[in-house]
Amino acid sequence: MKLLNILILVLLTNISFSQKKKKNNIYPSSTNSIERIEGYKNRISLTENSIIKNIHFRNIGPTVMSGRVVDLDVNPNDPSHFYVAYASGGLWETKNHGNSFSPLFDNQMVMTIGDIKVDWENNIIYVGTGENNSSRSSYSGNGIYMSNNNGKTWKNLGLHESHHIGRIILHPTNPNTIWIASLGHLYSPSEERGIYKSVDGGQTWSNKLYINEFTGAIDLIIDNSNPDILYASMWEKDRKAWNFSGSGLGSGIFKSVDSGETWIEVSGGESGFPDSEGTGRIGLDISVSNPNIIYAILDNQDRLESDDNKTDNENTLSKDDLRSISVSDFLNISNVKLGEFLRSNRFPNSYNSEVIKSMISKGEIEPISLVEYLEDSNSQLFETPVIGAEVYKSEDFGTTWKKVNKDDLSYLFYSYGYYFGEIRVDPQFPNKVYTMGVPLIKSIDGGVSWSSIDFENMHSDHHALWINPSKSGHLINGNDGGVNISYDDGSNWMKLNSPSVGQFYDINVDMKTPYNVFGGFQDNGVWMGPSNYQSSLRWHSSGSYSWKSIYGGDGMQTEIDYRDNEIVYTGSQFGSYSRLNLKTGERKRITPSHKLGERPYRWNWETPIYLSRHNQDILYMGSNKFHRSLNRGDDFETMSEDLTKGGISGNVSYGTLTTIIESEKKFGLIYVGSDDGLVHVSRDGGYSWKNISNNLPKDMWVSSIFPSKFREGRVYLSLNGYRWDNFSPMIYVSEDYGLNWSKIGHDLPLEPVNVIVEDNKNESLIYVGTDHGVYASLNFGNNFHPFVDGLPGVPVHDLVIHPRENDLIVGTHGRSVYIANISSLQNLNDEILNKKLHIFEIENLNYSSRWGTQSWNGRVIEPSIDIVLYSKFDSKINLVISKGDNELIKKSFSITKGLNFINNNLFIDSENKYLDKGEYTAKIGNLDSTSETKFIIK
């Protein structure tokens, strides 16, 4: 009988799957997993041979706003011990209720995570790489990792083409049986999607449920009381840079009764669960105490039916009223009614009722122009009326479903299926249910009514929740602001924010001493903090944290007026920018507006701005056009026609400028790049533009442009294919203002490049930031060396060199900000590189009579010098510090090829004292070579 049931399931499954539609698109090719793995091997080889791997980077935070958590796994027998997976910040462990955390997944091929699972009985950690959300910055992974020594080492278990993992499920009694929900590629069609099963601990995998090349598995649950029963949710989606389609006929709920070998769809038909083009992301959970009860949260993208019984307010005008109205009917609208429409939709004050009617009566605009003035490409995403979030419940093991939420959840749970969609049931109480979105909400009546349990010290975007199986009300929550714990079912929360896992989009610096770092965060606003910040909990008692929030929303680009270091230009997504006075608190919105009769400007998510270094009253800003202000943003003039390919119809702003920069060598030499692959140059301050991208790869995102500080015609460029799932490193240089381009960086690993900058002192030195690290070249980009010491393999979004301090500041999307002094790197030249050994100048120091005494904290005050040296080979060297002919200090060191950094105290063992005032010689040497320099103790 069991065999017959399985055959029926297979037959029904095949019939069901055959109904799913298949899409065909032709776009730039994606990078396959074999190429990516070879690229990672190249990264390892470059790391081993890097001559800059000993340059140390220090993390300066911040930590208080944290970053996006995607999953949690908690020891059920000891909740003080748990793991936290961040979207792009790696895996962290705590053993003390979150008072401190340690990173465990910093140096693998990827750092981005979709799901984790811990076999607590056998001490095995599984990491599914590739975020399970589908946002703009949901980075792809390369399969499943396993560690049996608490993260000291990791083994990749395959599924390299999965890119994004929705869920990992372990068999409750057989550790060799594992199921994986694979989402597949985000930006391209792929076949490694669906439900995979392994019966040998992940050594081999079999696909057990596949729909089509656009439908992956987003969630998976198991009935632990009968592990032959599993439920999976499939999600059809297709993201492009200009559009996100997050629903389709491929979406649905499937059930297996034979340990995942075969599956049957239990949604659609007569089940009561929707099965339509609008069926989007589905989150699942099962009641542990009553496993016949299953809950599902659905992102229903079907359109809301219009309410025919709704009576129109005669005094209110809507956009829909104006779509087909005649001119004569429009002119008969009362000025009061029209004026209210203009005010509520934030038309500029210059467009009052009389002006609008005059323009229409003269034929300058049409009534529909008022609608077009308001609607950009994002209107489809934010204004299209859809059903949104719905909660369904099954009380018969998934056979039938009933929508249970009584009220419209759109007021509590916003409908962004690409970003939210998980649900949890209290293991002890089947009617207590939680679902995660904006905000975190709870039901105690089986999903009928809901209330928010957000708290003021929580971020409002929620992605993960653990419920203590032994103590109802003990919750651990993961959100865009890190981790929170509640012991009273959400009435109060504690925030655990010690990991430095901020997701920066962009960074910049001012010229104060010490200088400040500014940066925009994913969903955490714009912050500023001191460059000398060291992580400490002292602010808990002082009440003053060094980093300060200066703007809200998704924080974006920042420009600082160096004349006073108080005027800052910054903003949030889609071009909402302001001028801030940090001293007075004054704030003025500066975003330029289009004119009535024009379609809205297209603003990129990360709208580019640039403050001229030649005259800091001049501010440049980019939509799909180039805008210039000569008075600090008070007024803008549009200096160009459309500098993109014109956009593509979709629900995401596209056909936009992504980068603007002006040459520091010549005023008015300006470059702009777009998200659809165009690069333009103006040599007259923006009055005329030339397309210089005809010989570059087509349709790639222009991620950065950098005009040389040394030669006027030289310019560097990086392109990014991430939004095609293309991971090729694309960087170029031109010596003739972009008329001709030469590809450089041929030895870079297969990692999308986000930024390229030139050093401000060494003409041949350039830097690139990729989705996995930072690299430097000492020969104009012909060969690259990765930075290693202190830097994890995190996405790097921005690089800045401080011109006074010679610091390289690294803005990461997952691990906040890192800084390293690069003076020694800047001083490397061909003469030094050709030496076998070279010691750099040592800074003089001042003598102190307190050397050798104890400070207030009991530590001995000890003098030391920092010795920087270059070696052509791995070697052992001797260090001798002498005064005249008297050799006072002798030590031996093992050094590596490249730059080495030695901090050496000045204690003379033979005389039991420290060096006195005077001039000294520091000499390094081995059998092949010697080098020496002098320093003074004053």
XYZ file of N, CA and C in Angstrom, residues 167-295:
387
model
N 16.733 27.097 3.613
C 16.608 26.395 4.886
C 17.437 25.114 4.861
N 17.942 24.742 6.042
C 18.625 23.468 6.275
C 17.827 22.707 7.320
N 17.514 21.442 7.048
C 16.784 20.600 7.998
C 17.592 19.335 8.256
N 17.764 18.995 9.542
C 18.463 17.775 9.935
C 17.457 16.757 10.443
N 17.702 15.495 10.111
C 16.867 14.413 10.636
C 17.039 14.364 12.156
N 15.956 14.227 12.918
C 16.071 14.298 14.389
C 16.850 13.156 15.014
N 16.963 12.005 14.334
C 17.668 10.860 14.929
C 18.789 10.314 14.065
N 18.813 10.680 12.782
C 19.835 10.171 11.869
C 20.666 11.339 11.351
N 21.846 11.558 11.915
C 22.630 12.748 11.549
C 23.124 12.737 10.109
N 23.046 11.609 9.421
C 23.507 11.557 8.042
C 22.462 12.043 7.044
N 21.226 12.228 7.496
C 20.155 12.656 6.594
C 19.923 14.152 6.754
N 20.083 14.861 5.639
C 19.983 16.321 5.607
C 19.136 16.714 4.407
N 18.271 17.711 4.618
C 17.507 18.281 3.510
C 17.849 19.763 3.371
N 17.895 20.233 2.127
C 18.246 21.615 1.841
C 17.176 22.235 0.950
N 16.754 23.446 1.311
C 15.902 24.248 0.437
C 16.793 25.233 -0.314
N 16.916 25.035 -1.625
C 17.785 25.870 -2.448
C 16.946 26.857 -3.256
N 17.291 28.134 -3.127
C 16.592 29.164 -3.900
C 17.137 29.297 -5.311
N 18.408 28.946 -5.507
C 19.025 29.125 -6.813
C 19.485 30.554 -7.028
N 19.838 30.863 -8.276
C 20.369 32.184 -8.610
C 19.325 33.263 -8.346
N 19.816 34.472 -8.033
C 18.929 35.596 -7.810
C 18.656 36.356 -9.100
N 19.678 36.564 -9.928
C 19.543 37.419 -11.092
C 19.542 36.672 -12.418
N 19.570 35.377 -12.397
C 19.640 34.623 -13.643
C 18.943 33.279 -13.475
N 18.460 32.693 -14.579
C 17.847 31.370 -14.483
C 18.883 30.330 -14.089
N 18.454 29.327 -13.325
C 19.368 28.262 -12.914
C 18.560 27.026 -12.564
N 19.208 25.880 -12.605
C 18.507 24.625 -12.366
C 18.807 24.006 -11.010
N 19.823 24.483 -10.304
C 20.120 23.914 -8.990
C 19.233 24.589 -7.945
N 17.946 24.362 -8.094
C 16.923 24.927 -7.223
C 16.037 23.808 -6.698
N 15.354 24.088 -5.608
C 14.387 23.131 -5.099
C 14.860 22.451 -3.836
N 14.349 21.241 -3.601
C 14.673 20.486 -2.392
C 15.724 19.424 -2.710
N 16.803 19.461 -1.939
C 17.870 18.473 -2.070
C 17.936 17.632 -0.802
N 18.346 16.387 -0.995
C 18.453 15.463 0.138
C 19.800 14.748 0.075
N 20.390 14.562 1.253
C 21.609 13.753 1.378
C 21.383 12.709 2.458
N 21.855 11.497 2.206
C 21.751 10.420 3.204
C 23.132 10.004 3.696
N 24.168 10.772 3.295
C 25.528 10.441 3.713
C 26.237 11.653 4.312
N 25.486 12.427 5.056
C 26.087 13.563 5.753
C 26.537 14.688 4.861
N 25.945 14.807 3.664
C 26.274 15.899 2.771
C 27.359 15.587 1.765
N 27.789 14.333 1.706
C 28.811 13.978 0.712
C 28.238 13.991 -0.694
N 26.984 13.552 -0.839
C 26.300 13.580 -2.133
C 24.887 14.108 -1.924
N 24.316 14.662 -3.008
C 22.999 15.269 -2.940
C 22.130 14.820 -4.105
N 20.819 14.690 -3.850
C 19.857 14.369 -4.895
C 18.742 15.404 -4.864
N 18.396 15.904 -6.053
C 17.282 16.844 -6.129
C 15.976 16.062 -6.109
N 15.134 16.382 -5.141
C 13.887 15.647 -4.964
C 12.660 16.458 -5.367
N 12.819 17.773 -5.550
C 11.676 18.608 -5.923
C 12.180 19.776 -6.750
N 11.796 19.785 -8.024
C 12.216 20.845 -8.943
C 10.995 21.291 -9.752
N 10.822 22.612 -9.887
C 9.692 23.157 -10.629
C 10.144 23.701 -11.975
N 10.921 24.769 -11.940
C 11.469 25.351 -13.161
C 12.669 26.211 -12.790
N 13.295 26.799 -13.806
C 14.569 27.491 -13.574
C 14.399 28.856 -12.908
N 13.153 29.246 -12.599
C 12.916 30.481 -11.862
C 12.259 30.236 -10.505
N 12.040 28.990 -10.149
C 11.352 28.673 -8.902
C 12.273 27.882 -7.989
N 12.537 28.432 -6.805
C 13.380 27.758 -5.825
C 12.620 27.487 -4.549
N 13.285 26.805 -3.630
C 12.682 26.484 -2.336
C 13.116 27.529 -1.321
N 12.142 28.169 -0.670
C 12.441 29.223 0.289
C 12.313 28.737 1.719
N 11.458 27.747 1.999
C 11.296 27.279 3.371
C 11.050 25.782 3.381
N 11.370 25.179 4.532
C 11.277 23.723 4.680
C 11.130 23.415 6.159
N 10.141 22.586 6.505
C 9.935 22.201 7.897
C 9.722 20.693 7.968
N 9.956 20.140 9.153
C 9.835 18.703 9.356
C 8.975 18.436 10.592
N 8.234 17.364 10.536
C 7.483 16.888 11.695
C 8.410 15.971 12.481
N 9.011 16.500 13.535
C 9.989 15.715 14.282
C 9.389 14.486 14.947
N 8.072 14.506 15.158
C 7.429 13.320 15.727
C 7.273 12.219 14.684
N 7.344 12.571 13.425
C 7.298 11.615 12.312
C 8.148 12.186 11.192
N 9.471 11.973 11.231
C 10.380 12.642 10.303
C 10.234 12.233 8.845
N 9.307 11.314 8.544
C 9.006 11.040 7.142
C 8.192 12.165 6.522
N 7.602 13.012 7.353
C 6.720 14.072 6.869
C 7.474 15.403 6.851
N 7.523 16.005 5.682
C 8.135 17.325 5.510
C 7.212 18.194 4.660
N 7.334 19.500 4.851
C 6.602 20.472 4.058
C 7.606 21.478 3.495
N 7.399 21.835 2.243
C 8.300 22.788 1.588
C 7.490 23.881 0.917
N 8.020 25.076 0.900
C 7.394 26.161 0.139
C 8.319 26.542 -1.014
N 7.728 26.597 -2.199
C 8.450 26.964 -3.414
C 8.080 28.398 -3.787
N 9.044 29.097 -4.349
C 8.857 30.521 -4.627
C 9.368 30.841 -6.027
N 8.451 31.267 -6.880
C 8.842 31.712 -8.213
C 9.126 33.205 -8.168
N 10.304 33.582 -8.643
C 10.705 34.990 -8.615
C 11.720 35.233 -9.711
N 11.871 36.478 -10.063
C 12.862 36.857 -11.064
C 13.268 38.297 -10.797
N 14.491 38.500 -10.320
C 14.976 39.862 -10.050
C 15.889 40.301 -11.181
N 15.664 41.516 -11.612
C 16.568 42.211 -12.507
C 16.876 43.569 -11.880
N 17.849 44.260 -12.405
C 18.209 45.558 -11.838
C 17.039 46.533 -11.911
N 16.129 46.351 -12.873
C 15.026 47.282 -13.070
C 13.678 46.744 -12.590
N 13.640 45.508 -12.131
C 12.336 44.938 -11.804
C 12.497 43.743 -10.867
N 11.507 43.590 -9.984
C 11.438 42.365 -9.194
C 10.053 41.765 -9.344
N 10.021 40.576 -9.935
C 8.787 39.809 -10.031
C 8.855 38.735 -8.955
N 8.030 38.885 -7.910
C 8.168 38.024 -6.737
C 7.049 37.028 -6.557
N 6.406 36.640 -7.646
C 5.314 35.673 -7.523
C 5.136 34.951 -8.842
N 4.334 33.889 -8.811
C 4.074 33.142 -10.036
C 3.443 31.798 -9.756
N 3.074 31.111 -10.821
C 2.408 29.820 -10.693
C 3.320 28.751 -10.104
N 4.626 28.978 -10.159
C 5.540 28.005 -9.576
C 5.545 28.001 -8.059
N 5.044 29.075 -7.446
C 5.005 29.162 -5.988
C 3.931 28.241 -5.433
N 4.206 27.654 -4.267
C 3.205 26.806 -3.631
C 3.793 26.011 -2.484
N 2.916 25.260 -1.807
C 3.314 24.425 -0.668
C 3.271 22.961 -1.100
N 4.320 22.236 -0.746
C 4.434 20.825 -1.112
C 4.662 19.990 0.153
N 4.224 18.729 0.068
C 4.343 17.828 1.212
C 4.946 16.501 0.768
N 5.772 15.945 1.635
C 6.320 14.604 1.423
C 5.981 13.733 2.625
N 5.606 12.499 2.363
C 5.323 11.540 3.446
C 6.319 10.394 3.443
N 7.349 10.510 2.603
C 8.333 9.438 2.508
C 9.746 9.985 2.646
N 9.929 10.855 3.627
C 11.243 11.391 3.966
C 11.842 12.227 2.836
N 10.977 12.904 2.096
C 11.462 13.815 1.071
C 11.801 13.179 -0.249
N 11.457 11.907 -0.429
C 11.751 11.248 -1.701
C 10.809 11.734 -2.800
N 9.540 11.877 -2.488
C 8.562 12.367 -3.451
C 7.710 13.438 -2.789
N 7.122 14.285 -3.635
C 6.392 15.444 -3.130
C 5.089 15.629 -3.896
N 4.078 16.146 -3.220
C 2.825 16.506 -3.848
C 2.444 17.907 -3.393
N 1.897 18.698 -4.322
C 1.474 20.042 -3.972
C 0.199 19.978 -3.150
N 0.196 20.692 -2.016
C -0.972 20.716 -1.138
C -1.592 22.107 -1.088
N -1.163 22.980 -1.992
C -1.790 24.294 -2.124
C -2.513 24.338 -3.459
N -3.355 25.349 -3.641
C -4.110 25.455 -4.867
C -5.281 24.491 -4.894
N -5.980 24.463 -6.005
C -7.116 23.560 -6.158
C -8.178 23.812 -5.109
N -8.603 22.710 -4.477
C -9.646 22.801 -3.446
C -9.064 22.938 -2.043
N -7.747 23.167 -1.951
C -7.099 23.184 -0.641
C -7.457 24.410 0.189
N -7.818 25.499 -0.477
C -8.067 26.749 0.223
C -6.880 27.680 0.244
N -5.718 27.209 -0.219
C -4.527 28.058 -0.274
C -4.357 28.552 -1.708
N -4.081 29.865 -1.901
C -4.015 30.418 -3.259
C -2.976 29.739 -4.134
N -3.267 29.671 -5.419
C -2.331 29.166 -6.424
C -2.571 29.975 -7.685
N -1.927 31.141 -7.759
C -2.175 32.057 -8.863
C -0.877 32.751 -9.243
N -0.963 33.615 -10.246
C 0.212 34.395 -10.639
C 0.693 35.285 -9.501
N -0.178 35.608 -8.552
C 0.197 36.468 -7.447
C 0.717 35.743 -6.228
N 0.830 34.411 -6.299
C 1.328 33.664 -5.143
C 2.826 33.889 -5.008
N 3.203 34.527 -3.917
C 4.598 34.902 -3.721
C 5.280 34.055 -2.663
N 6.164 34.693 -1.933
C 6.954 33.990 -0.925
C 6.050 33.435 0.173
N 6.391 32.230 0.642
C 5.607 31.555 1.682
C 6.549 31.116 2.794
N 6.230 31.496 4.018
C 6.950 31.009 5.187
C 6.113 29.968 5.904
N 6.756 28.930 6.451
C 6.047 27.813 7.077
C 6.553 27.565 8.491
N 5.664 27.034 9.342
C 6.079 26.458 10.612
C 5.029 25.453 11.055
N 5.483 24.518 11.899
C 4.643 23.432 12.374
C 4.543 23.504 13.890
N 3.395 23.163 14.416
C 3.216 23.121 15.865
C 3.866 21.859 16.417
N 4.852 22.040 17.255
C 5.540 20.880 17.843
C 4.595 20.107 18.754
N 3.760 20.812 19.498
C 2.865 20.152 20.445
C 1.639 19.544 19.770
N 1.341 19.975 18.560
C 0.178 19.463 17.836
C 0.506 19.481 16.352
N 1.296 18.513 15.856
C 1.886 18.605 14.517
C 0.905 18.507 13.358
N -0.379 18.284 13.622
C -1.340 18.376 12.522
C -1.601 19.838 12.137
N -1.139 20.787 12.975
C -1.354 22.213 12.727
C -0.126 22.803 12.026
N -0.363 23.389 10.860
C 0.678 24.056 10.088
C 0.228 25.488 9.847
N 1.163 26.421 9.989
C 0.887 27.816 9.668
C 1.719 28.220 8.449
